[in-house]
GROMACS .gro file of C-alpha atoms in nm:
model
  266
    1UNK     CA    1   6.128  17.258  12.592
    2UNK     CA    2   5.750  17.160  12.685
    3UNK     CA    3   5.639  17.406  12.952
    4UNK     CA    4   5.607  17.142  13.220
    5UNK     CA    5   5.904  17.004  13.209
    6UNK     CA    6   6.028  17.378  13.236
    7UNK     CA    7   5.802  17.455  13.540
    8UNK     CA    8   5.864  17.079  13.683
    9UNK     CA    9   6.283  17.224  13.664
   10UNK     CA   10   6.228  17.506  13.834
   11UNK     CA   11   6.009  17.312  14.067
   12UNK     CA   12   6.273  17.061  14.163
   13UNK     CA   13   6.547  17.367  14.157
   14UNK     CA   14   6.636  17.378  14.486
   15UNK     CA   15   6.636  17.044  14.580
   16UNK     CA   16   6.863  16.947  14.317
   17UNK     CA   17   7.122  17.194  14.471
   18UNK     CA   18   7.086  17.085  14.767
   19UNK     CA   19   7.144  16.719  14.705
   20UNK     CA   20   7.443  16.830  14.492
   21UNK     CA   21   7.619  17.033  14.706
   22UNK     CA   22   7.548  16.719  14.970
   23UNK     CA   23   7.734  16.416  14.708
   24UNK     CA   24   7.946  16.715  14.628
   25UNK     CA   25   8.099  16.730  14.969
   26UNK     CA   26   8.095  16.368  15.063
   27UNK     CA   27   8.273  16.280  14.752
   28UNK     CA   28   8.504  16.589  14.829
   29UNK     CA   29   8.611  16.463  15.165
   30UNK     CA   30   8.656  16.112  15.085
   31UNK     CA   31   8.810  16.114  14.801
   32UNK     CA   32   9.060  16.361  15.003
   33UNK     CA   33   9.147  16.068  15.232
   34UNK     CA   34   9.323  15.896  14.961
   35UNK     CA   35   9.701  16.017  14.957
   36UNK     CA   36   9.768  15.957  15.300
   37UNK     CA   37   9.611  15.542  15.188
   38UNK     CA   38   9.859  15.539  14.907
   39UNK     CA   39  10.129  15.643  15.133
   40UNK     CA   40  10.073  15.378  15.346
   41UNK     CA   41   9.872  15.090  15.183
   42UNK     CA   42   9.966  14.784  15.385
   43UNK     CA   43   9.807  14.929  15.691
   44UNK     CA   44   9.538  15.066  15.568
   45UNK     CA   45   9.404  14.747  15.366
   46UNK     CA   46   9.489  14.526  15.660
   47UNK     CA   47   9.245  14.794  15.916
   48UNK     CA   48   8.983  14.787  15.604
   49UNK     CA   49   9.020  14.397  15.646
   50UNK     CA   50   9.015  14.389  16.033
   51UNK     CA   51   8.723  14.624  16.087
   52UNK     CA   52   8.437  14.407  15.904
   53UNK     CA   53   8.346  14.109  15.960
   54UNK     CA   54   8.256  13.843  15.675
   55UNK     CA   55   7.938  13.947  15.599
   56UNK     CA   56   7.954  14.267  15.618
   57UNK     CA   57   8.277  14.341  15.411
   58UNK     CA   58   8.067  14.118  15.132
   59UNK     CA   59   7.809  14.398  15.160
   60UNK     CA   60   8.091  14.669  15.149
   61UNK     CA   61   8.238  14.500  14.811
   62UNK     CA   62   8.495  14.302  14.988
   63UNK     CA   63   8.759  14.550  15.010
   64UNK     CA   64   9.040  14.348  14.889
   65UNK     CA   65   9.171  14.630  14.711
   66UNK     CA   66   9.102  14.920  14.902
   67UNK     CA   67   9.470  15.075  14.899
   68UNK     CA   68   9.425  15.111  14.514
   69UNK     CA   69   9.340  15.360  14.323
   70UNK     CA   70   9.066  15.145  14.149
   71UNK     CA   71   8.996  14.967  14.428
   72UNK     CA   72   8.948  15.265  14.678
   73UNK     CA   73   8.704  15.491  14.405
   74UNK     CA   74   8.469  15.092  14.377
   75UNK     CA   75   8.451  15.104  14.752
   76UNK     CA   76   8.410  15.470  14.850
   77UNK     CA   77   8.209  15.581  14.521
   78UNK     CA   78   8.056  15.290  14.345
   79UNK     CA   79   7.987  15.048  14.568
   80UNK     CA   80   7.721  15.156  14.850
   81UNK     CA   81   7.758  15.502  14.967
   82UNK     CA   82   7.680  15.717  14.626
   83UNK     CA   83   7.433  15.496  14.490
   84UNK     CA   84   7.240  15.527  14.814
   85UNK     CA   85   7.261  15.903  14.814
   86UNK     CA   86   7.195  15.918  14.426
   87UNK     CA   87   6.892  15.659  14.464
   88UNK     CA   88   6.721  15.868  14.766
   89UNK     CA   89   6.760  16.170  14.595
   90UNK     CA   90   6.594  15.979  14.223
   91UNK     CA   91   6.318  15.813  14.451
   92UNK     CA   92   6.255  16.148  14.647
   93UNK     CA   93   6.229  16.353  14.328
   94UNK     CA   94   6.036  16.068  14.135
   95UNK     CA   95   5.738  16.084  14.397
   96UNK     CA   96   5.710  16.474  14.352
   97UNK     CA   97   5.616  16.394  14.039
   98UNK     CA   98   5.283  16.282  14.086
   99UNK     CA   99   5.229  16.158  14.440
  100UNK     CA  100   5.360  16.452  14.668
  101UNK     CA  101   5.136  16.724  14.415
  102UNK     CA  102   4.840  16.484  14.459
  103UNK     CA  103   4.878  16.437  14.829
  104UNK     CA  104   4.923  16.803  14.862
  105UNK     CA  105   4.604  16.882  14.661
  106UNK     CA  106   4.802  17.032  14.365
  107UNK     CA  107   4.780  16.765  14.120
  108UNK     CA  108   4.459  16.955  13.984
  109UNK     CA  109   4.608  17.230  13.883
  110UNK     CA  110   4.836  17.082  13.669
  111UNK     CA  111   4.593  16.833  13.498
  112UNK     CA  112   4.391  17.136  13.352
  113UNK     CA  113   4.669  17.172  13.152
  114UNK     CA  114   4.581  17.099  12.727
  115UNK     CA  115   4.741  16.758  12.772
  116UNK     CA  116   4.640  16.417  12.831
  117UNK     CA  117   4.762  16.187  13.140
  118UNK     CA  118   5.016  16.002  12.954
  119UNK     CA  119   5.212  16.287  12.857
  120UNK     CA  120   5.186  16.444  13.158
  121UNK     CA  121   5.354  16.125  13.323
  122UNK     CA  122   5.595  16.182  13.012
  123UNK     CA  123   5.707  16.516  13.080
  124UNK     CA  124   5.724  16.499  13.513
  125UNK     CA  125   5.910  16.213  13.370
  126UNK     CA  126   6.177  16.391  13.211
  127UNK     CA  127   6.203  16.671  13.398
  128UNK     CA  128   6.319  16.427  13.665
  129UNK     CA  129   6.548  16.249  13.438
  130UNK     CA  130   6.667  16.593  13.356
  131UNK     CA  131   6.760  16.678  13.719
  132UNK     CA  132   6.886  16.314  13.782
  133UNK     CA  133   7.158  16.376  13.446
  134UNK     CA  134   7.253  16.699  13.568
  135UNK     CA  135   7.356  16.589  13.931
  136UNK     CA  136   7.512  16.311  13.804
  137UNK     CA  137   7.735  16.509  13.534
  138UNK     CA  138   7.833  16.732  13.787
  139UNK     CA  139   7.930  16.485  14.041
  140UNK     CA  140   8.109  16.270  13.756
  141UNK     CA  141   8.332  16.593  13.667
  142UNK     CA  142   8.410  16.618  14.018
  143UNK     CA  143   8.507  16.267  14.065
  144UNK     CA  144   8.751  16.309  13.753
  145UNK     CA  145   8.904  16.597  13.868
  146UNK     CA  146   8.944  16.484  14.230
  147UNK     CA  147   9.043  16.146  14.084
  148UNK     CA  148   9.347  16.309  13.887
  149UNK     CA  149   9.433  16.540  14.202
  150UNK     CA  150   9.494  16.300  14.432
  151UNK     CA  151   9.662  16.032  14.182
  152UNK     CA  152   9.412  15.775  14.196
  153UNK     CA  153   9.557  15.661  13.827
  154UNK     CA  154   9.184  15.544  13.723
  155UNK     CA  155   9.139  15.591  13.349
  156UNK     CA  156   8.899  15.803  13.288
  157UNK     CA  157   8.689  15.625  13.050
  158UNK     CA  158   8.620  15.368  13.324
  159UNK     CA  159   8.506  15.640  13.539
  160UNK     CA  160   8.229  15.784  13.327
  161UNK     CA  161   8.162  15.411  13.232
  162UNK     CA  162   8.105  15.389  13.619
  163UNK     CA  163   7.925  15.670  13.650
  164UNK     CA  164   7.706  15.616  13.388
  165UNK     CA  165   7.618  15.295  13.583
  166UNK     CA  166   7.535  15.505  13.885
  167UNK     CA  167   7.300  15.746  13.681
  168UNK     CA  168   7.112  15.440  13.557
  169UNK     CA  169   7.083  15.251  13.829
  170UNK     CA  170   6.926  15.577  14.042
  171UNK     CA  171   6.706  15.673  13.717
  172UNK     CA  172   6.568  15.318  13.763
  173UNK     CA  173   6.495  15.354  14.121
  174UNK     CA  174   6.326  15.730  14.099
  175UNK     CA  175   6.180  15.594  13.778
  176UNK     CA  176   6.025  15.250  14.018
  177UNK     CA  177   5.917  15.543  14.271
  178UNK     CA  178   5.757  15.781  14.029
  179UNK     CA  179   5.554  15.450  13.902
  180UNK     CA  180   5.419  15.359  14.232
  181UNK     CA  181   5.354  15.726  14.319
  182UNK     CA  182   5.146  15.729  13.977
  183UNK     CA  183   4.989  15.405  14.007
  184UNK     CA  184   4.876  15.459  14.394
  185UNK     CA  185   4.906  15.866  14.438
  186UNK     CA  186   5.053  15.742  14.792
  187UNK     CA  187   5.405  15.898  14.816
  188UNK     CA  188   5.493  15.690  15.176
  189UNK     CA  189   5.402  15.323  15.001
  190UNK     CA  190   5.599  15.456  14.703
  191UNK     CA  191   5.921  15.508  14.884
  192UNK     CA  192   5.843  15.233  15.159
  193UNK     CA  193   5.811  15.010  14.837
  194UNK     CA  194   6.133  15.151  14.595
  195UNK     CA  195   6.328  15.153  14.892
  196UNK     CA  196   6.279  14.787  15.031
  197UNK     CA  197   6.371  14.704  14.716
  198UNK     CA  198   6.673  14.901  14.658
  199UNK     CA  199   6.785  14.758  15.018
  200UNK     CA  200   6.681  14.394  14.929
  201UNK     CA  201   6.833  14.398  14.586
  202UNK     CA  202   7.161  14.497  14.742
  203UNK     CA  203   7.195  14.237  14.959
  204UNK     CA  204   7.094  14.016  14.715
  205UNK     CA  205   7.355  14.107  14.477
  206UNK     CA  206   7.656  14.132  14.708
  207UNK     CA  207   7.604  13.852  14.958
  208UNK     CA  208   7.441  13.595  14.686
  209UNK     CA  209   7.827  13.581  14.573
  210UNK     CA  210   7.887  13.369  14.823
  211UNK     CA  211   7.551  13.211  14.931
  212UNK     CA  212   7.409  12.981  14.726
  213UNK     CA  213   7.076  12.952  14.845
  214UNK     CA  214   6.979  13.318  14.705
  215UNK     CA  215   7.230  13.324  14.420
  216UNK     CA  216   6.994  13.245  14.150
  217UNK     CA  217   6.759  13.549  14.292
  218UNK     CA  218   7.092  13.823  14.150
  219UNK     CA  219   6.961  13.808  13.831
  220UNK     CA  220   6.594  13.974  13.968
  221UNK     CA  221   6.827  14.257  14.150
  222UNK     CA  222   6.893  14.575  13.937
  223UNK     CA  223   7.211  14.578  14.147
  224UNK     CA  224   7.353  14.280  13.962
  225UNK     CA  225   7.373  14.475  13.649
  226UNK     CA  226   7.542  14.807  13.786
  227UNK     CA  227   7.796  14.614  13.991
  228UNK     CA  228   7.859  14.282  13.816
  229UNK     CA  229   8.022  14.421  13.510
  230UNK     CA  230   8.258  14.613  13.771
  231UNK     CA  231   8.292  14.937  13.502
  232UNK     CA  232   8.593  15.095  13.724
  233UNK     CA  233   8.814  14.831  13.655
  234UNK     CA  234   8.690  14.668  13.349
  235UNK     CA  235   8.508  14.972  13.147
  236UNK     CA  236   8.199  14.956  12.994
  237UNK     CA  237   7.976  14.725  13.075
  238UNK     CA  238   7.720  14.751  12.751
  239UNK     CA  239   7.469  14.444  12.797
  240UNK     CA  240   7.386  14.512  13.134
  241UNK     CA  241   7.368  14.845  13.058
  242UNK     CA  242   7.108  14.817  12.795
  243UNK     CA  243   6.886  14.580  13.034
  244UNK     CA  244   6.850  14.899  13.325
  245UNK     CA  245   6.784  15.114  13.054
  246UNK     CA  246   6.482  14.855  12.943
  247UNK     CA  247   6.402  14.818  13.250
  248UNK     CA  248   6.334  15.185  13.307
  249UNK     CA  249   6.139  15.212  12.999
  250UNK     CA  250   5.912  14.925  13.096
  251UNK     CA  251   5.894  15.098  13.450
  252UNK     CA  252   5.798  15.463  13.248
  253UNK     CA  253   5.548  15.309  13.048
  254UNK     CA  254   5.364  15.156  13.292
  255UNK     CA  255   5.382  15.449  13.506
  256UNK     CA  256   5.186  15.620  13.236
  257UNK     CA  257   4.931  15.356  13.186
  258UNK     CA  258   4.851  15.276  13.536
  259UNK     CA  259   4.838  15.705  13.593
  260UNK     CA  260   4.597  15.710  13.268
  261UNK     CA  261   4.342  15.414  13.390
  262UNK     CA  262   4.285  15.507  13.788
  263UNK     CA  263   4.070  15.750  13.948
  264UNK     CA  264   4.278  16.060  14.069
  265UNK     CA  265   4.201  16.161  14.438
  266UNK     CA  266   4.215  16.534  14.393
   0.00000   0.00000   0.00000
C-alpha cells in the first residue's frame, strides 16, 4: 500500500469510527422497530399514510409499503435517512483530502513528498474510497444480520445490490466534494456546493415522479440512478450502476487535473 494512502487511513481513523458506530446505531434502532410493524401492519401503514402529506411522503418514497419487509428496509434504509448520513460522512472525508490540509496550512507538508499532484489527488483519493468501502461493508453486514433477526424476509442478494447502490451514490458525492475542495482549496464552497446538490438532486428525483415540469431534469440527478432501479425489490440494477461509477471517474479525474493546473495557497 502507497504510504499516503496508509498515513491518509490512519488520518481519517477516528472519524471513520465514529461515523460507524453513528449508522451503526441508527440502523440498530430502526431496524428494531420492525416486529412490532409486522405484528400489526394495517395500522401502522395507514399512520405512515396519515402523517405526510402529498409532497412530502413523495420525498419519503411514498410509503405504500411500509408494513413490508421490503418496503420498510426502502423507506428506513435506502431511501433518505442512510444515504444522507453516508453522503455527509463521503463529502466530509472527501474535503480532508485536500481542502481542510490546505486551509489548515498542512497541505505543504505533504506535497514535499517524491510525487507529483496527480497522484497525490490519486492516493487521498483512495484512501477515502477505502474508508467509504469499509463503513459501508460493515453497515451492509449489519443490515443482513438485523434483516434476518427481525424477519424482514428480504433476499439477501437484493440487499447488497442495495447497498452497493448506497456506497456509490456517497463515493460520488465525497468524490464531487473532494473535486471542488481540489479545484478551489475552499472546504465551506466545497460542501455548500456537494451538498446543494445532493439536496436538489433528491428532490428532483422523488418529486419529478409526479411533476412534470422538472421530470425531464431526473436524468441530471445522481439520485435517479440509485433509486430508480429500486435494487431492494428488484436486485441489481447494472446500467445505472455503471453510469455513477463513470460518473465518479470523470469527477476523480478532473479532481486531479484541476489540483495539477492551479496555484496552491500554502
Amino acid at each position: 500500500m502507497p504510504a499516503l494512502v496508509h498515513k491518509t487511513l490512519r488520518d481519517y481513523r477516528r472519524s471513520v469510527i465514529g461515523w460507524l458506530i453513528g449508522i451503526s446505531a441508527f440502523l440498530s434502532l430502526y431496524l428494531s422497530i420492525y416486529p412490532s410493524i409486522r405484528n400489526n401492519p394495517e395500522f401502522y401503514q395507514q399512520a405512515a399514510l396519515s402523517k405526510y402529506p402529498g409532497p412530502l411522503k413523495d420525498l419519503m418514497g411514498g410509503l405504500a409499503d411500509i408494513a413490508s419487509g421490503t418496503g420498510y428496509l426502502q423507506t428506513v434504509v435506502y431511501q433518505l435517512l442512510v444515504p444522507l448520513l453516508l453522503i455527509m460522512f463521503a463529502m466530509t472525508l472527501g474535503t480532508r483530502a485536500i481542502a481542510v490540509p490546505e486551509e489548515e496550512g498542512t497541505l505543504e507538508l505533504t506535497m514535499t513528498l517524491p510525487i507529483d499532484r496527480r497522484r497525490l489527488v490519486l492516493e487521498r483519493w483512495a484512501a477515502f474510497a477505502l474508508s467509504l468501502l469499509a463503513v459501508a461493508l460493515v453497515t451492509m453486514v449489519l443490515v443482513l444480520a438485523l434483516a434476518a433477526v427481525g424477519g424482514l424476509k428480504v433476499p439477501a442478494g437484493n440487499i447488497v445490490a442495495a447497498h452497493a447502490g448506497l456506497f456509490l451514490i456517497a463515493l460520488f458525492f465525497g468524490t464531487l466534494a473532494l473535486g471542488l475542495g481540489a479545484a478551489t482549496g475552499k472546504r465551506a464552497l466545497a460542501l455548500a456546493v456537494g451538498g446543494g446538490y445532493a439536496v436538489g438532486g433528491y428532490v428532483i428525483e422523488t418529486l419529478g415522479k409526479s411533476v412534470d415540469a422538472i421530470s425531464w431534469l431526473r436524468w441530471v440527478s445522481p439520485f435517479h440512478y440509485y433509486l430508480d432501479g429500486r435494487p431492494v425489490f428488484q436486485g441489481w440494477p447494472v446500467g445505472d450502476y455503471l453510469v455513477l461509477l463513470g460518473a465518479t471517474a470523470v469527477l476523480a479525474m478532473t479532481a486531479m487535473l484541476a489540483f495539477e493546473r492551479r496555484d496552491v495557497g500554502v
